[in-house]
PDB file of C-alpha atoms in Angstrom:
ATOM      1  CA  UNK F   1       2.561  15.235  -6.099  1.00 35.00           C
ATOM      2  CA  UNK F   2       2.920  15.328  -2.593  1.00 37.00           C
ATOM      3  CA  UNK F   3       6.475  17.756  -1.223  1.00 38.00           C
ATOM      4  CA  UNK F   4       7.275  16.981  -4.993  1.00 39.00           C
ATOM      5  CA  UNK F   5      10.356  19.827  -5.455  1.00 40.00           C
ATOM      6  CA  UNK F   6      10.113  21.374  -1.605  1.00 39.00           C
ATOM      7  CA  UNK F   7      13.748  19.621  -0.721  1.00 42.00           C
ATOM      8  CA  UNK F   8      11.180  18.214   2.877  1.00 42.00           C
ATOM      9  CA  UNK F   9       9.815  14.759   2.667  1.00 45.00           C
ATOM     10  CA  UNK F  10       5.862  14.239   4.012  1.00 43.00           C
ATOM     11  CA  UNK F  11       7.785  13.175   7.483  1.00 48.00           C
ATOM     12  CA  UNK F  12       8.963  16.461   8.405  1.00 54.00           C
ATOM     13  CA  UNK F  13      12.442  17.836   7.553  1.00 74.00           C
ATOM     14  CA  UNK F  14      14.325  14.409   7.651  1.00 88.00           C
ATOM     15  CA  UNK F  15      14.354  12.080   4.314  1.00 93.00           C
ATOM     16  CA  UNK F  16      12.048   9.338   3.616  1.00 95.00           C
ATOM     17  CA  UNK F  17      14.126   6.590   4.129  1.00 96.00           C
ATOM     18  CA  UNK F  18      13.505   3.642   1.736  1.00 97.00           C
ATOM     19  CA  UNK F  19      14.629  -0.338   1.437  1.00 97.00           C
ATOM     20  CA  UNK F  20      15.256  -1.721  -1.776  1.00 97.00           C
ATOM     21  CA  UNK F  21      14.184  -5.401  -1.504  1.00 96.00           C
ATOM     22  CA  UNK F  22      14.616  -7.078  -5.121  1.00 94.00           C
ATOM     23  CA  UNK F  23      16.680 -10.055  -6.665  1.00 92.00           C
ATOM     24  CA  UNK F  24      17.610  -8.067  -9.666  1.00 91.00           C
ATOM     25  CA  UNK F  25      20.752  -6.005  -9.402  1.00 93.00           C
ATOM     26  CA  UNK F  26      19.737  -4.155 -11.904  1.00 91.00           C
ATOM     27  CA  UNK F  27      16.364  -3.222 -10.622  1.00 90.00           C
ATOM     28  CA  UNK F  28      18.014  -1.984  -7.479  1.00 93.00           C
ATOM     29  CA  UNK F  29      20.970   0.132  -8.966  1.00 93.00           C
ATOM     30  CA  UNK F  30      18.115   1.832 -11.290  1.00 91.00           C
ATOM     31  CA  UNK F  31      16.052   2.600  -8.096  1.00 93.00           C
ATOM     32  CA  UNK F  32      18.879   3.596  -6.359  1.00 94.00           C
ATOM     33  CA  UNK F  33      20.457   5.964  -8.889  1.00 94.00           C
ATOM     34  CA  UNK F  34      16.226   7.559  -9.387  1.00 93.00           C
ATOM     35  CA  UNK F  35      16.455   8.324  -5.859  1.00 94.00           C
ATOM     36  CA  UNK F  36      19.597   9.064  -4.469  1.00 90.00           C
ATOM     37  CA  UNK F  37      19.504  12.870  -6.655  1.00 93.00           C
ATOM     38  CA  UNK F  38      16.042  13.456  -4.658  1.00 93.00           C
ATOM     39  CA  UNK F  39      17.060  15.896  -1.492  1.00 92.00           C
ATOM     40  CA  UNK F  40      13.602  14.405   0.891  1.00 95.00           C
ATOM     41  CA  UNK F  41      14.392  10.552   0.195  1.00 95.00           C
ATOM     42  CA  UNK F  42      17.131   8.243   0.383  1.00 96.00           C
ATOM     43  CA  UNK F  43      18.015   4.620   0.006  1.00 96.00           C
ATOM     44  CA  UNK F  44      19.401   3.238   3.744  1.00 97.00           C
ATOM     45  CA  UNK F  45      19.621  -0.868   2.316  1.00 96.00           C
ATOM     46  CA  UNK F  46      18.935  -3.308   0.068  1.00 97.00           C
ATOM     47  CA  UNK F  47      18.296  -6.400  -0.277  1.00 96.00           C
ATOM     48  CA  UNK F  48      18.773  -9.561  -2.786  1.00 95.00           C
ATOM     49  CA  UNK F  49      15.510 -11.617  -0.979  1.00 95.00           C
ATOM     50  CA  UNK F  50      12.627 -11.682   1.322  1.00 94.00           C
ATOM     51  CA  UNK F  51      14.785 -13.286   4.221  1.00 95.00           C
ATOM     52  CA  UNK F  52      16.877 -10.386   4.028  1.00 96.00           C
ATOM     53  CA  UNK F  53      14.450  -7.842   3.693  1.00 96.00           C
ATOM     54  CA  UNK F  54      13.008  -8.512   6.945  1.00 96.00           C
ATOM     55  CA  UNK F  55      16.093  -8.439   8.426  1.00 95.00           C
ATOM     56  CA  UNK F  56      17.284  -5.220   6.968  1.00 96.00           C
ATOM     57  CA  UNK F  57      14.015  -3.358   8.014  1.00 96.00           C
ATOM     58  CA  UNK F  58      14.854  -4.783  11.318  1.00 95.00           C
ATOM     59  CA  UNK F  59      18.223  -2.932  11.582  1.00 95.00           C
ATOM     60  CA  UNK F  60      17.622   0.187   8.924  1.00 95.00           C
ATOM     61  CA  UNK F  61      13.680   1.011   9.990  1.00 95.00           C
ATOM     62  CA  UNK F  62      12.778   2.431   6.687  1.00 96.00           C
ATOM     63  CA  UNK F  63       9.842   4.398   6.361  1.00 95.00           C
ATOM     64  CA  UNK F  64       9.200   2.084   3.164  1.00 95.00           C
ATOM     65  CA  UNK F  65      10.125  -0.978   1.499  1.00 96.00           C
ATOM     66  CA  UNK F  66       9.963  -0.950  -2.193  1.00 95.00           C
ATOM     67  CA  UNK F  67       9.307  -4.955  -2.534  1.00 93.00           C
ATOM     68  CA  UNK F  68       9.725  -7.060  -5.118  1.00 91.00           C
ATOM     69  CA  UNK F  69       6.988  -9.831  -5.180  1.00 88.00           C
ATOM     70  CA  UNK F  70       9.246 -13.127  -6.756  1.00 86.00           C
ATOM     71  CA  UNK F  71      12.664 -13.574  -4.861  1.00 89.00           C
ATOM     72  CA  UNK F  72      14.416 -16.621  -3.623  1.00 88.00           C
ATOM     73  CA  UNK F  73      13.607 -17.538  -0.243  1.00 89.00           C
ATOM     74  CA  UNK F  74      11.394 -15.603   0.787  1.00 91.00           C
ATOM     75  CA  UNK F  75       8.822 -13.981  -1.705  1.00 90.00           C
ATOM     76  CA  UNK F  76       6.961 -10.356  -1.342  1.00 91.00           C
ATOM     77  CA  UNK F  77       4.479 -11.838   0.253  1.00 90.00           C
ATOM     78  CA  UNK F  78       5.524 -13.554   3.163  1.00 92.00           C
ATOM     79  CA  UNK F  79       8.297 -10.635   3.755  1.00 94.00           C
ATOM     80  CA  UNK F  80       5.618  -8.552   3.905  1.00 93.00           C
ATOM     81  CA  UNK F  81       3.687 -10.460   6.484  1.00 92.00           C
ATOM     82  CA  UNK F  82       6.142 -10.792   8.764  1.00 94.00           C
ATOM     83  CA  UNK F  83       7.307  -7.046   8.676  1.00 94.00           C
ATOM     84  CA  UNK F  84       3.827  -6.007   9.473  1.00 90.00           C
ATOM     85  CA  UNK F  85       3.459  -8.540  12.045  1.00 89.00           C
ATOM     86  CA  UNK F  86       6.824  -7.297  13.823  1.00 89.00           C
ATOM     87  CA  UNK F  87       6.997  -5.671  16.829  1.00 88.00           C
ATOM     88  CA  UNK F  88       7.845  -2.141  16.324  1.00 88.00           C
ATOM     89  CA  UNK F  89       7.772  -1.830  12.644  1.00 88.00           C
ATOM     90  CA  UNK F  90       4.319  -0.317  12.746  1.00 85.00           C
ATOM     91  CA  UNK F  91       5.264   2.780  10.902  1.00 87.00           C
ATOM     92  CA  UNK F  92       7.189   0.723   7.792  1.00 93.00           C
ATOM     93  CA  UNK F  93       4.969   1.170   4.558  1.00 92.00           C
ATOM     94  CA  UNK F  94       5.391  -1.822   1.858  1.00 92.00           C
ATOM     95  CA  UNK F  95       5.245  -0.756  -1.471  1.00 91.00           C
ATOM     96  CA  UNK F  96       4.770  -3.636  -3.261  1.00 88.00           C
ATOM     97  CA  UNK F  97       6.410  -4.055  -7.555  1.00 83.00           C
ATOM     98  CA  UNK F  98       5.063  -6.230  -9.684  1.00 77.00           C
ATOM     99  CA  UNK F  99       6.070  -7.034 -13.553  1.00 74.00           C
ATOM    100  CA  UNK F 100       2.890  -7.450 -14.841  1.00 62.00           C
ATOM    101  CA  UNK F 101      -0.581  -5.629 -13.964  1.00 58.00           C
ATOM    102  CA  UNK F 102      -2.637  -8.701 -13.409  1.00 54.00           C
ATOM    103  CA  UNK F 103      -0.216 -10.316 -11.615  1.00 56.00           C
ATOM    104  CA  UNK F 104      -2.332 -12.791  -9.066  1.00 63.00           C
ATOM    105  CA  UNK F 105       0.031 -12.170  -6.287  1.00 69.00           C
ATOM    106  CA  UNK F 106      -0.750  -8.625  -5.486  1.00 68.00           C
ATOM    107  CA  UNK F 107      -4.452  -8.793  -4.000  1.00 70.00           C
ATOM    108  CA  UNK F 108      -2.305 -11.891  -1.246  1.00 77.00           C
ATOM    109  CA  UNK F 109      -0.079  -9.202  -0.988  1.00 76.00           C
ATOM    110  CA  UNK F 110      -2.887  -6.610  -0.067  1.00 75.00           C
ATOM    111  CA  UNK F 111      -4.017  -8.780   2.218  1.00 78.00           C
ATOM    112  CA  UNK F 112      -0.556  -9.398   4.156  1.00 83.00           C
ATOM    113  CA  UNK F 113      -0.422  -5.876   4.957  1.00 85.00           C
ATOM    114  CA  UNK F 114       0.918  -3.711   1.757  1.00 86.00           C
ATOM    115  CA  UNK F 115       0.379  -0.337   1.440  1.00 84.00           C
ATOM    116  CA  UNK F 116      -0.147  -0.255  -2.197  1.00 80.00           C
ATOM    117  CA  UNK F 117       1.478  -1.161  -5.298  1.00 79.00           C
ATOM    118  CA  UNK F 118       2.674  -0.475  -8.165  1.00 80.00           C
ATOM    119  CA  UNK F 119       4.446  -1.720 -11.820  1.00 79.00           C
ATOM    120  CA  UNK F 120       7.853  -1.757 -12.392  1.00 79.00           C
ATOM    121  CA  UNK F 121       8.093   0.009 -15.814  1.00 80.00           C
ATOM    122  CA  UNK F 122       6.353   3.266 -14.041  1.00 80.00           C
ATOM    123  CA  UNK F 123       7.778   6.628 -15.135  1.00 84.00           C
ATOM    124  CA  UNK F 124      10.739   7.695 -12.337  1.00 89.00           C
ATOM    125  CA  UNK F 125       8.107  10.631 -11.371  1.00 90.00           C
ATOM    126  CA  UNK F 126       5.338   8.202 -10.827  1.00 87.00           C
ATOM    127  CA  UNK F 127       7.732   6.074  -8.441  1.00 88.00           C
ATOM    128  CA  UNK F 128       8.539   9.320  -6.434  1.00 91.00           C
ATOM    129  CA  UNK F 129       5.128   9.975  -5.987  1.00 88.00           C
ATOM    130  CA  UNK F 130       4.167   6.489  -4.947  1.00 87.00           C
ATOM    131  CA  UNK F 131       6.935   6.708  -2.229  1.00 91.00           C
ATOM    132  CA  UNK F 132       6.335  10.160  -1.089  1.00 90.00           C
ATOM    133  CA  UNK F 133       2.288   9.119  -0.970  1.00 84.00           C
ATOM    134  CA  UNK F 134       2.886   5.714   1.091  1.00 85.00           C
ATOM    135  CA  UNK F 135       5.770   7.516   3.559  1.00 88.00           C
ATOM    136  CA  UNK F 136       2.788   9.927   4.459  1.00 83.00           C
ATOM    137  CA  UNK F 137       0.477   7.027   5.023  1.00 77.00           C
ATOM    138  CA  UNK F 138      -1.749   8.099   2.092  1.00 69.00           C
ATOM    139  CA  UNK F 139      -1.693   4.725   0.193  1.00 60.00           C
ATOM    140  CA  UNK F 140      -3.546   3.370  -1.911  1.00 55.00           C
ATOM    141  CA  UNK F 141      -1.706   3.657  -5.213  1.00 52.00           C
ATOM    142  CA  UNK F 142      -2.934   3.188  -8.492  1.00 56.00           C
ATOM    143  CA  UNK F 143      -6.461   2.976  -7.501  1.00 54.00           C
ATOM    144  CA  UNK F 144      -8.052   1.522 -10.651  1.00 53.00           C
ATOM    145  CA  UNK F 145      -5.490  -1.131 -11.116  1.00 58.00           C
ATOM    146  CA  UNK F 146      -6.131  -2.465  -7.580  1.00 56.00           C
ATOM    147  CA  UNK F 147      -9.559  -2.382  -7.973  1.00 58.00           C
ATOM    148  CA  UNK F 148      -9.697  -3.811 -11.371  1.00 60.00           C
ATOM    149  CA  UNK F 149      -7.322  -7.016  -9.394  1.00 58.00           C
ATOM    150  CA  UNK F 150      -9.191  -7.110  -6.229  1.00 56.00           C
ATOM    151  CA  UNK F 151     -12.632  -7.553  -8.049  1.00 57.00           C
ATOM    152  CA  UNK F 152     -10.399 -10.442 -10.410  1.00 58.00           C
ATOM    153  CA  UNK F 153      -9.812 -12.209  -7.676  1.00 54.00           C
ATOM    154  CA  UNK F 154     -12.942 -11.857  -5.580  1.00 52.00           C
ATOM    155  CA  UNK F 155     -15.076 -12.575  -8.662  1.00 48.00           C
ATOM    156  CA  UNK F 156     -15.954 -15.407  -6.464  1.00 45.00           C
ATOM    157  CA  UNK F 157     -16.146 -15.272  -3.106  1.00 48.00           C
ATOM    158  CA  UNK F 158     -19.318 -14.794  -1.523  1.00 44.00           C
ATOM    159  CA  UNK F 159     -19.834 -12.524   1.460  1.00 46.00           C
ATOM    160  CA  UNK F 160     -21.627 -13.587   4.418  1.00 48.00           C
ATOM    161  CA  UNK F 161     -23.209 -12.476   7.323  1.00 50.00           C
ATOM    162  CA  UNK F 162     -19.846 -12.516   8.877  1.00 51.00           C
ATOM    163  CA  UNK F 163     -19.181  -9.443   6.376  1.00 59.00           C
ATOM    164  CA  UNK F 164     -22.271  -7.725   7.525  1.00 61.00           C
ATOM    165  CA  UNK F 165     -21.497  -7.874  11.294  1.00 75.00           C
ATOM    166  CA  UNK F 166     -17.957  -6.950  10.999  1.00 81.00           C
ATOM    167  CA  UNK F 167     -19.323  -4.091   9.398  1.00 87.00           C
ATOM    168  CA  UNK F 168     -21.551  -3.637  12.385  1.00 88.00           C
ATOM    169  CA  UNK F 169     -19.429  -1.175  14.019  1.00 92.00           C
ATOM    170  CA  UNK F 170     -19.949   1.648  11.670  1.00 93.00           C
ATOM    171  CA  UNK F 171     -22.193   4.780  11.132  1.00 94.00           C
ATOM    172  CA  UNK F 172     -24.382   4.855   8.085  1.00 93.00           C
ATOM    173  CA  UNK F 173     -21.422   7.622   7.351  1.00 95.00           C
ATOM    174  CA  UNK F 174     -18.309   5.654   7.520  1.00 95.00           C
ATOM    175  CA  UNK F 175     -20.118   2.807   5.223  1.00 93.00           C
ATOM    176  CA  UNK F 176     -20.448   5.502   2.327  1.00 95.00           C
ATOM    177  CA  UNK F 177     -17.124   6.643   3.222  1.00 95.00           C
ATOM    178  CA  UNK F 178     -15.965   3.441   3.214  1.00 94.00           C
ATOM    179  CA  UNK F 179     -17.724   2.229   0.328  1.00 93.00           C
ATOM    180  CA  UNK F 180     -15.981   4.994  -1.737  1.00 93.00           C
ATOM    181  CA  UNK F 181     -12.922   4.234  -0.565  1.00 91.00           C
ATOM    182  CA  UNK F 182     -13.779   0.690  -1.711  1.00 87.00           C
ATOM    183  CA  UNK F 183     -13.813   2.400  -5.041  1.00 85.00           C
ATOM    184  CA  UNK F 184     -10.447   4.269  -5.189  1.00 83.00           C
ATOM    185  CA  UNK F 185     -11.782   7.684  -4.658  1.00 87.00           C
ATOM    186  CA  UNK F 186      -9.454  10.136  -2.885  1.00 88.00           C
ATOM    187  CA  UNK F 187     -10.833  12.407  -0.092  1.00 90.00           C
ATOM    188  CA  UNK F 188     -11.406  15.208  -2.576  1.00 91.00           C
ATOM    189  CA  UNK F 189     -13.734  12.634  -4.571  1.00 92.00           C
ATOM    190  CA  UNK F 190     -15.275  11.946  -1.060  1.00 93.00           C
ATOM    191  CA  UNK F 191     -15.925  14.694   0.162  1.00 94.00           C
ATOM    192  CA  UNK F 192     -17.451  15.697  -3.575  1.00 94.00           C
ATOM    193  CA  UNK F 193     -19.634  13.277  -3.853  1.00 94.00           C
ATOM    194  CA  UNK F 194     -20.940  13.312  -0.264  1.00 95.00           C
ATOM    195  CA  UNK F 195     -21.133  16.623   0.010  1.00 95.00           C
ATOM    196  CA  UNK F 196     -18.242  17.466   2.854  1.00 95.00           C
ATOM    197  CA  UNK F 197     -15.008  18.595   2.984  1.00 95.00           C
ATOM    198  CA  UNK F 198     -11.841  16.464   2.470  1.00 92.00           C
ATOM    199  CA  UNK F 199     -11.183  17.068   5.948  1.00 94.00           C
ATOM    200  CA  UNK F 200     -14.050  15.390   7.184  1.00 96.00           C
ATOM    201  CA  UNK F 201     -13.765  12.628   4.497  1.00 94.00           C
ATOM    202  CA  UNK F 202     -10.452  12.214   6.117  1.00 93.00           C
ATOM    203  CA  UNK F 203     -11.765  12.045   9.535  1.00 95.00           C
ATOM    204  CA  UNK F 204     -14.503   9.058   8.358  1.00 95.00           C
ATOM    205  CA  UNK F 205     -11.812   7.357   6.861  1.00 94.00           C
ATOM    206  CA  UNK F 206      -9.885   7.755  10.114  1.00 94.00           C
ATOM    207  CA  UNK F 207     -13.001   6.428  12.083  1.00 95.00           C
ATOM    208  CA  UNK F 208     -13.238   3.965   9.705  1.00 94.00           C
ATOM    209  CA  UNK F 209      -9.557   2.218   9.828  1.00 92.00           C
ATOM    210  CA  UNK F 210      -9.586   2.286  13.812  1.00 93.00           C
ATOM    211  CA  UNK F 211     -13.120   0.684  13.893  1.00 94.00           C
ATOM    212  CA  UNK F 212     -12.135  -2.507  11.465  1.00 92.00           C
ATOM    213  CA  UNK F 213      -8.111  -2.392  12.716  1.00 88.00           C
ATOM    214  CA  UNK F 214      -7.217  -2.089   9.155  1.00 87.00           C
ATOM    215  CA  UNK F 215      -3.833  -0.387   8.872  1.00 81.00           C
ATOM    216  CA  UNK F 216      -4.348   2.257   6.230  1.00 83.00           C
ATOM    217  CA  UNK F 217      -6.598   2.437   3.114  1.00 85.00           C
ATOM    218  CA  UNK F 218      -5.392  -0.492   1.189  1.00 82.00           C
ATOM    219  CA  UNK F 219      -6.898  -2.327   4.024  1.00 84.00           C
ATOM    220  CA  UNK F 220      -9.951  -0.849   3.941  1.00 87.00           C
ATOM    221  CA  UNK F 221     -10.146  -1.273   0.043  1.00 85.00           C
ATOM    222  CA  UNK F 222      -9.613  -5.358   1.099  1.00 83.00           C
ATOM    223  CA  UNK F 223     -12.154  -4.949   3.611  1.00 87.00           C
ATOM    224  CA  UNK F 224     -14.284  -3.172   1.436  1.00 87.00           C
ATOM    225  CA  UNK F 225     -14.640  -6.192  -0.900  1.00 82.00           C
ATOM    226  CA  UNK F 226     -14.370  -8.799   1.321  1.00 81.00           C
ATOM    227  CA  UNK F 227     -17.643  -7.890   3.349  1.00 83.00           C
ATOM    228  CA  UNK F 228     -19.207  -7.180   0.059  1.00 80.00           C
ATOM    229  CA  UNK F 229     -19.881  -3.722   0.742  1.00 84.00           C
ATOM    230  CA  UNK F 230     -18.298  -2.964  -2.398  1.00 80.00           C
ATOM    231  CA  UNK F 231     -18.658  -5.920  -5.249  1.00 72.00           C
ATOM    232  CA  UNK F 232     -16.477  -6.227  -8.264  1.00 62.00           C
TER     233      UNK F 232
END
């Protein structure tokens, strides 16, 4: 668990600061109670839709945004969108909660710019972890689930030779890397299975995300399946 118990959040010595963006009062004062005895995160807003959750980020600048997919409005999705799109928000993470695991909503909300995601009925220590993990830019969470969804919902799409040229821009290196990520492996797994060190799995993956602009490696996991480098 990453700076599980240290008191320091992944960002250096000041908290992680998280937005609670979720319709159910209930949801949020449970999130909010979870975190606020944690000494490296805290809760700066909340809010009741996606309209206002892009408008709190605006003001707050959370580091993440645990966000709710359904909500009047504005869903998850589009909230989502537009935060990533914003000017200036580059460094907010969206960590996306969802009711049920095959819930169709979550590979769109890959795709809008999401860092990960998880399920709302995850153990309090598995929703610390997720948040400490996407504050230090290390997403993607829950790996099989997302992979198990992505290949749901790209069961039939077809990838062309669009896929193969935006691929174009990679070593023979980064495409295993990135194929792996594709996969859910972690840079340990990477560097295991390729023979390297997790450092220099890093460093592909790196490459990798600044080659095909994706903004961390839930993107590459899209991209990964969408070019058909990796099929489901």
């Amino acid at each position: 668990m990453n700076a599980a118990g240290t008191g320091t959040s992944s960002l250096g010595n000041a908290p992680i600061k998280v937005l609670l963006a979720d319709d159910e009062r209930l949801v949020r004062s449970g999130f909010k109670v979870l975190i606020d005895v944690e000494d490296d995160i805290e809760v700066v807003g909340e809010a009741t839709d996606g309209a206002e959750a892009v408008e709190r980020v605006r003001t707050t600048r959370p580091d993440v945004v645990l966000m709710d997919i359904r909500m009047p409005k504005l869903d998850g999705i589009q909230a989502t969108r537009q935060i990533v799109k914003t000017h200036g928000l580059g460094h907010v993470r969206v960590l996306i909660l969802t009711t049920y695991e095959t819930d169709a909503y979550v590979f769109e909300a890959l795709q809008a710019g999401a860092s990960g995601f998880m399920l709302k009925d995850a153990g309090p220590a598995e929703l610390l972890h997720a948040i400490r993990v996407v504050a230090a830019g290390d997403a993607l969470l829950a790996p099989r689930i997302t992979r198990r969804l992505i290949a749901q919902f790209t069961a039939q799409r077809v990838a062309t030779q669009a896929g193969e040229d935006r691929l174009a821009v990679l070593t023979q290196r980064e495409r295993e890397v990135l194929a792996l990520v594709g996969q859910g492996l972690s840079n340990d797994e990477i560097g295991t299975e390729l023979c390297m060190s997790p450092a220099t799995a890093r460093t592909h993956v790196s490459h990798a995300m600044v080659k095909l602009g994706a903004r961390d490696r839930a993107q590459l996991v899209v991209i990964a399946y969408r070019t058909g480098l990796v099929s489901p």
